[in-house]
DNA sequence: TGGCCAATACTG
DNA sequence: CAGTAT
DNA sequence: GCCA
């Protein structure tokens, strides 16, 4: 279990504790510890047993040390598992909706046993949020708008983040002999504020026959930071990068590169119109 | 043992 | 205006 | 929960 995973569990536990109505300062401690672990240069798993070193990390004390031992020892945190049984995982997503906090989520849960985005949206539309204590028309309206906003940006990445990622990948591709061009298409090329996934078009001699294409794809999957291959075909490979960004790389013969660029830059609506 | 972030929006 | 949630 |  790496530091990122440990921190993740701690963050999640904090969120769940919040819904559970736990002491806010204790919750903060969980978040502080998570941050400290995330930023720590060495792997916590390598330091287990060395209490001195662990306690030396600011934000890690007696109690958190026990939590770490439990996580690394049993592979799970009891508190985390219990809270997950008591509540619903979908509540963690709900927490990401601006203006929707733990108290309100718990309130909605207690009143309607609803814990997901869809359900809360329906309740709001039906005017069932405003009748809850402490809620009102303002809250309900604002909630609807917030859900809309959330849906619009969820699972998308800011343009500059996407650009850097795309540039790294394109560089990696261009280092391969037989690749002439590697260019991002899609919403990134259209300059949208956010990007859902990357679409990168490649062309050159290496794209021209089957064996060459396979060799090129073999090179592509060595890309640093590549986490999972989603699909691997003749002319296209899809994978997920560290950070969860999905990437499609398409190999194109030089004579179809132009039209492909046109097509994959979109937008879909634009293509339909054409 | 006691303190741990402040400002804002909304409800009652 | 005070209390509460974000 | 952690820290002074």
Short mmCIF file of C-alpha atoms (C1' of nucleotides) in Angstrom, two decimals:
data_model
loop_
_atom_site.label_atom_id
_atom_site.label_comp_id
_atom_site.label_asym_id
_atom_site.label_seq_id
_atom_site.Cartn_x
_atom_site.Cartn_y
_atom_site.Cartn_z
CA UNK A 1 0.00 0.00 0.00
CA UNK A 2 1.58 3.26 -1.11
CA UNK A 3 1.32 6.66 0.53
CA UNK A 4 -1.30 7.84 -1.91
CA UNK A 5 -3.61 4.96 -0.99
CA UNK A 6 -3.10 5.47 2.72
CA UNK A 7 -3.85 9.15 2.38
CA UNK A 8 -6.90 8.32 0.30
CA UNK A 9 -8.39 6.13 3.00
CA UNK A 10 -7.71 8.80 5.59
CA UNK A 11 -9.39 11.46 3.47
CA UNK A 12 -12.39 9.25 2.91
CA UNK A 13 -12.61 8.40 6.56
CA UNK A 14 -12.62 12.09 7.36
CA UNK A 15 -15.50 12.68 4.94
CA UNK A 16 -17.47 9.82 6.42
CA UNK A 17 -16.79 10.95 9.96
CA UNK A 18 -18.14 14.33 9.00
CA UNK A 19 -21.38 12.80 7.80
CA UNK A 20 -21.41 10.81 10.99
CA UNK A 21 -21.23 14.04 12.95
CA UNK A 22 -17.90 13.38 14.59
CA UNK A 23 -15.85 16.04 16.31
CA UNK A 24 -14.63 18.52 13.72
CA UNK A 25 -11.16 18.82 15.19
CA UNK A 26 -10.60 15.12 15.13
CA UNK A 27 -11.74 15.10 11.52
CA UNK A 28 -9.24 17.80 10.74
CA UNK A 29 -6.54 15.66 12.26
CA UNK A 30 -7.33 12.89 9.81
CA UNK A 31 -7.03 15.32 6.92
CA UNK A 32 -3.80 16.77 8.26
CA UNK A 33 -2.34 13.31 8.61
CA UNK A 34 -3.43 12.42 5.09
CA UNK A 35 -1.76 15.53 3.73
CA UNK A 36 1.42 14.87 5.64
CA UNK A 37 1.58 11.29 4.39
CA UNK A 38 0.84 12.31 0.83
CA UNK A 39 3.69 14.79 0.92
CA UNK A 40 6.11 12.53 2.74
CA UNK A 41 9.15 11.67 0.60
CA UNK A 42 9.54 8.10 1.89
CA UNK A 43 7.06 5.28 1.72
CA UNK A 44 5.22 4.90 5.01
CA UNK A 45 5.07 1.16 4.45
CA UNK A 46 8.85 1.02 4.65
CA UNK A 47 8.85 2.87 7.94
CA UNK A 48 6.37 0.65 9.68
CA UNK A 49 7.76 -0.64 12.95
CA UNK A 50 9.98 2.39 13.22
CA UNK A 51 7.72 4.37 15.55
CA UNK A 52 10.28 7.09 16.08
CA UNK A 53 10.41 8.08 12.44
CA UNK A 54 6.66 7.93 12.03
CA UNK A 55 5.96 10.02 15.12
CA UNK A 56 8.46 12.55 13.85
CA UNK A 57 6.18 13.40 10.97
CA UNK A 58 4.16 16.46 11.86
CA UNK A 59 0.51 15.47 12.04
CA UNK A 60 1.19 11.89 13.04
CA UNK A 61 0.72 11.16 16.71
CA UNK A 62 -0.06 8.23 18.93
CA UNK A 63 -3.50 7.52 17.54
CA UNK A 64 -2.68 7.97 13.90
CA UNK A 65 0.29 5.69 14.31
CA UNK A 66 -2.09 2.97 15.44
CA UNK A 67 -4.25 3.64 12.39
CA UNK A 68 -1.25 3.30 10.12
CA UNK A 69 -0.24 0.01 11.70
CA UNK A 70 -3.75 -1.26 11.26
CA UNK A 71 -3.93 -0.23 7.62
CA UNK A 72 -0.58 -1.69 6.68
CA UNK A 73 -1.06 -4.74 8.82
CA UNK A 74 -4.61 -5.76 7.99
CA UNK A 75 -4.91 -3.91 4.74
CA UNK A 76 -7.86 -1.91 5.98
CA UNK A 77 -9.02 0.59 8.57
CA UNK A 78 -11.87 -0.69 10.72
CA UNK A 79 -13.33 2.74 11.30
CA UNK A 80 -13.35 3.34 7.56
CA UNK A 81 -15.01 0.01 6.82
CA UNK A 82 -17.65 0.48 9.49
CA UNK A 83 -18.59 3.95 8.36
CA UNK A 84 -18.86 2.65 4.83
CA UNK A 85 -21.38 0.07 6.00
CA UNK A 86 -23.29 2.59 8.03
CA UNK A 87 -23.58 5.09 5.20
CA UNK A 88 -23.30 4.97 1.41
CA UNK A 89 -20.29 5.42 -0.85
CA UNK A 90 -22.34 7.67 -3.12
CA UNK A 91 -22.43 10.21 -0.31
CA UNK A 92 -18.76 10.87 -0.92
CA UNK A 93 -19.62 12.01 -4.40
CA UNK A 94 -22.45 14.14 -3.05
CA UNK A 95 -19.93 15.89 -0.85
CA UNK A 96 -18.25 17.25 -3.96
CA UNK A 97 -21.31 19.23 -4.93
CA UNK A 98 -20.65 22.85 -3.97
CA UNK A 99 -22.80 23.95 -1.08
CA UNK A 100 -23.86 20.44 -0.22
CA UNK A 101 -22.18 19.48 3.02
CA UNK A 102 -22.21 16.59 5.46
CA UNK A 103 -25.05 17.93 7.57
CA UNK A 104 -27.35 18.31 4.62
CA UNK A 105 -26.43 14.94 3.20
CA UNK A 106 -27.15 13.33 6.56
CA UNK A 107 -30.41 15.28 6.77
CA UNK A 108 -31.57 14.13 3.37
CA UNK A 109 -30.55 10.59 4.17
CA UNK A 110 -32.48 10.55 7.42
CA UNK A 111 -35.58 11.99 5.81
CA UNK A 112 -35.67 10.13 2.50
CA UNK A 113 -32.94 7.44 2.54
CA UNK A 114 -31.59 9.05 -0.60
CA UNK A 115 -27.84 9.28 -1.03
CA UNK A 116 -26.97 9.76 -4.67
CA UNK A 117 -26.83 12.60 -7.15
CA UNK A 118 -29.80 11.47 -9.21
CA UNK A 119 -32.00 11.00 -6.18
CA UNK A 120 -31.14 14.32 -4.61
CA UNK A 121 -31.77 16.07 -7.90
CA UNK A 122 -35.21 14.51 -8.13
CA UNK A 123 -36.05 15.51 -4.58
CA UNK A 124 -35.01 19.06 -5.32
CA UNK A 125 -37.11 19.18 -8.47
CA UNK A 126 -40.11 17.90 -6.57
CA UNK A 127 -39.71 20.58 -3.94
CA UNK A 128 -38.92 18.07 -1.24
CA UNK A 129 -35.72 19.71 -0.12
CA UNK A 130 -37.23 23.03 0.82
CA UNK A 131 -39.61 21.44 3.28
CA UNK A 132 -36.80 20.02 5.37
CA UNK A 133 -35.86 21.89 8.53
CA UNK A 134 -33.18 24.50 7.92
CA UNK A 135 -33.58 24.19 4.16
CA UNK A 136 -35.59 26.56 2.03
CA UNK A 137 -36.28 27.71 -1.47
CA UNK A 138 -32.91 29.41 -1.79
CA UNK A 139 -31.07 26.27 -0.83
CA UNK A 140 -33.11 24.14 -3.16
CA UNK A 141 -32.56 26.38 -6.16
CA UNK A 142 -28.88 26.72 -5.42
CA UNK A 143 -28.57 22.97 -5.03
CA UNK A 144 -30.08 22.33 -8.44
CA UNK A 145 -27.64 24.71 -10.04
CA UNK A 146 -24.74 23.17 -8.14
CA UNK A 147 -25.64 19.69 -9.35
CA UNK A 148 -25.72 21.00 -12.89
CA UNK A 149 -22.28 22.55 -12.46
CA UNK A 150 -20.95 19.39 -10.95
CA UNK A 151 -22.17 17.31 -13.86
CA UNK A 152 -20.53 19.70 -16.29
CA UNK A 153 -17.04 19.47 -14.81
CA UNK A 154 -17.02 16.03 -13.20
CA UNK A 155 -14.48 13.72 -14.76
CA UNK A 156 -12.97 16.52 -16.80
CA UNK A 157 -9.62 18.23 -16.58
CA UNK A 158 -8.61 21.86 -16.82
CA UNK A 159 -7.10 22.75 -20.17
CA UNK A 160 -3.60 23.49 -18.91
CA UNK A 161 -3.40 20.19 -17.05
CA UNK A 162 -4.51 18.37 -20.16
CA UNK A 163 -2.08 20.29 -22.35
CA UNK A 164 0.92 19.31 -20.27
CA UNK A 165 -0.14 15.70 -20.23
CA UNK A 166 -0.72 15.72 -23.99
CA UNK A 167 2.63 17.32 -24.67
CA UNK A 168 4.44 14.64 -22.68
CA UNK A 169 2.69 11.92 -24.58
CA UNK A 170 3.27 13.57 -27.94
CA UNK A 171 6.97 13.91 -27.11
CA UNK A 172 7.17 10.28 -26.22
CA UNK A 173 5.60 9.41 -29.55
CA UNK A 174 7.83 11.69 -31.57
CA UNK A 175 10.91 10.08 -30.08
CA UNK A 176 10.04 6.96 -31.98
CA UNK A 177 11.63 6.70 -35.43
CA UNK A 178 8.99 6.53 -38.10
CA UNK A 179 6.68 8.96 -36.37
CA UNK A 180 6.36 12.20 -38.27
CA UNK A 181 3.63 13.95 -36.42
CA UNK A 182 1.87 13.53 -33.07
CA UNK A 183 -0.87 16.06 -32.51
CA UNK A 184 -3.65 16.36 -29.95
CA UNK A 185 -7.13 16.66 -31.44
CA UNK A 186 -10.49 16.78 -29.71
CA UNK A 187 -11.64 19.42 -27.31
CA UNK A 188 -8.05 20.17 -26.34
CA UNK A 189 -7.33 21.35 -29.88
CA UNK A 190 -10.55 23.30 -29.86
CA UNK A 191 -9.27 25.17 -26.84
CA UNK A 192 -12.14 24.34 -24.52
CA UNK A 193 -11.83 25.21 -20.83
CA UNK A 194 -11.98 21.60 -19.81
CA UNK A 195 -11.19 18.34 -21.52
CA UNK A 196 -12.79 14.96 -20.90
CA UNK A 197 -10.12 12.80 -22.45
CA UNK A 198 -7.18 13.15 -24.79
CA UNK A 199 -7.27 12.26 -28.43
CA UNK A 200 -3.86 12.13 -30.03
CA UNK A 201 -3.33 11.54 -33.72
CA UNK A 202 -0.10 10.05 -35.00
CA UNK A 203 1.20 9.64 -38.50
CA UNK A 204 4.38 8.66 -40.32
CA UNK A 205 5.98 5.60 -41.90
CA UNK A 206 5.55 3.67 -38.65
CA UNK A 207 1.80 3.79 -39.17
CA UNK A 208 1.81 2.34 -42.63
CA UNK A 209 1.85 -1.43 -42.20
CA UNK A 210 0.65 -3.91 -39.61
CA UNK A 211 3.94 -5.01 -38.12
CA UNK A 212 5.25 -1.48 -37.86
CA UNK A 213 2.07 -0.38 -36.16
CA UNK A 214 2.33 -3.16 -33.61
CA UNK A 215 5.91 -2.19 -32.85
CA UNK A 216 4.88 1.41 -32.43
CA UNK A 217 2.12 0.41 -30.04
CA UNK A 218 4.65 -1.64 -28.10
CA UNK A 219 6.64 1.55 -27.75
CA UNK A 220 3.62 3.60 -26.71
CA UNK A 221 2.80 1.34 -23.78
CA UNK A 222 6.19 2.07 -22.28
CA UNK A 223 4.98 5.60 -21.65
CA UNK A 224 5.87 6.61 -18.10
CA UNK A 225 2.79 7.07 -15.93
CA UNK A 226 0.62 4.76 -17.97
CA UNK A 227 -1.54 2.91 -15.48
CA UNK A 228 -3.89 0.70 -17.42
CA UNK A 229 -4.48 -0.32 -21.01
CA UNK A 230 -8.17 -0.09 -21.76
CA UNK A 231 -8.13 -1.34 -25.34
CA UNK A 232 -5.51 -2.22 -27.87
CA UNK A 233 -6.39 -2.54 -31.53
CA UNK A 234 -4.83 -2.29 -34.96
CA UNK A 235 -4.92 1.44 -35.35
CA UNK A 236 -5.84 2.69 -31.94
CA UNK A 237 -4.83 2.23 -28.36
CA UNK A 238 -6.68 3.54 -25.30
CA UNK A 239 -5.17 3.78 -21.88
CA UNK A 240 -5.49 5.55 -18.57
CA UNK A 241 -2.74 7.69 -17.11
CA UNK A 242 -1.82 8.28 -13.52
CA UNK A 243 -4.34 10.88 -12.39
CA UNK A 244 -7.15 9.10 -14.22
CA UNK A 245 -6.97 10.88 -17.53
CA UNK A 246 -8.01 8.65 -20.42
CA UNK A 247 -6.08 8.82 -23.68
CA UNK A 248 -6.83 7.57 -27.17
CA UNK A 249 -3.93 7.39 -29.60
CA UNK A 250 -4.81 6.80 -33.24
CA UNK A 251 -2.32 5.71 -35.85
CA UNK A 252 -3.03 7.12 -39.26
CA UNK A 253 -1.59 6.79 -42.73
CA UNK A 254 -0.22 10.14 -43.88
CA UNK A 255 -2.80 10.55 -46.62
CA UNK A 256 -5.69 10.32 -44.19
CA UNK A 257 -4.14 12.40 -41.46
CA UNK A 258 -5.71 15.66 -42.54
CA UNK A 259 -9.25 14.43 -42.74
CA UNK A 260 -8.84 12.50 -39.50
CA UNK A 261 -7.62 15.63 -37.76
CA UNK A 262 -10.64 17.46 -39.07
CA UNK A 263 -12.95 14.72 -37.88
CA UNK A 264 -11.46 14.07 -34.44
CA UNK A 265 -11.14 17.70 -33.59
CA UNK A 266 -14.88 17.94 -33.82
CA UNK A 267 -16.92 18.93 -32.22
CA UNK A 268 -19.39 16.15 -32.81
CA UNK A 269 -22.07 18.70 -33.47
CA UNK A 270 -19.78 20.45 -35.90
CA UNK A 271 -19.11 17.21 -37.75
CA UNK A 272 -22.79 16.42 -37.95
CA UNK A 273 -23.41 19.85 -39.38
CA UNK A 274 -20.75 19.27 -41.98
"C1'" DT B 1 -4.90 20.27 29.68
"C1'" DG B 2 -6.86 23.39 26.44
"C1'" DG B 3 -6.98 25.15 21.79
"C1'" DC B 4 -7.59 24.07 17.09
"C1'" DC B 5 -10.01 29.53 10.84
"C1'" DA B 6 -12.80 33.30 9.39
"C1'" DA B 7 -16.27 34.94 6.28
"C1'" DT B 8 -20.64 34.23 4.04
"C1'" DA B 9 -25.28 32.68 3.01
"C1'" DC B 10 -29.59 31.25 4.61
"C1'" DT B 11 -33.23 29.95 7.79
"C1'" DG B 12 -36.22 30.58 11.62
"C1'" DC C 1 -30.89 39.02 14.87
"C1'" DA C 2 -28.88 34.55 16.36
"C1'" DG C 3 -27.73 29.97 15.08
"C1'" DT C 4 -26.06 26.80 11.74
"C1'" DA C 5 -23.80 24.92 7.65
"C1'" DT C 6 -20.63 25.52 4.16
"C1'" DG D 1 -6.87 13.43 16.61
"C1'" DC D 2 -2.42 16.51 17.25
"C1'" DC D 3 0.34 19.81 19.39
"C1'" DA D 4 2.35 23.33 22.59
#
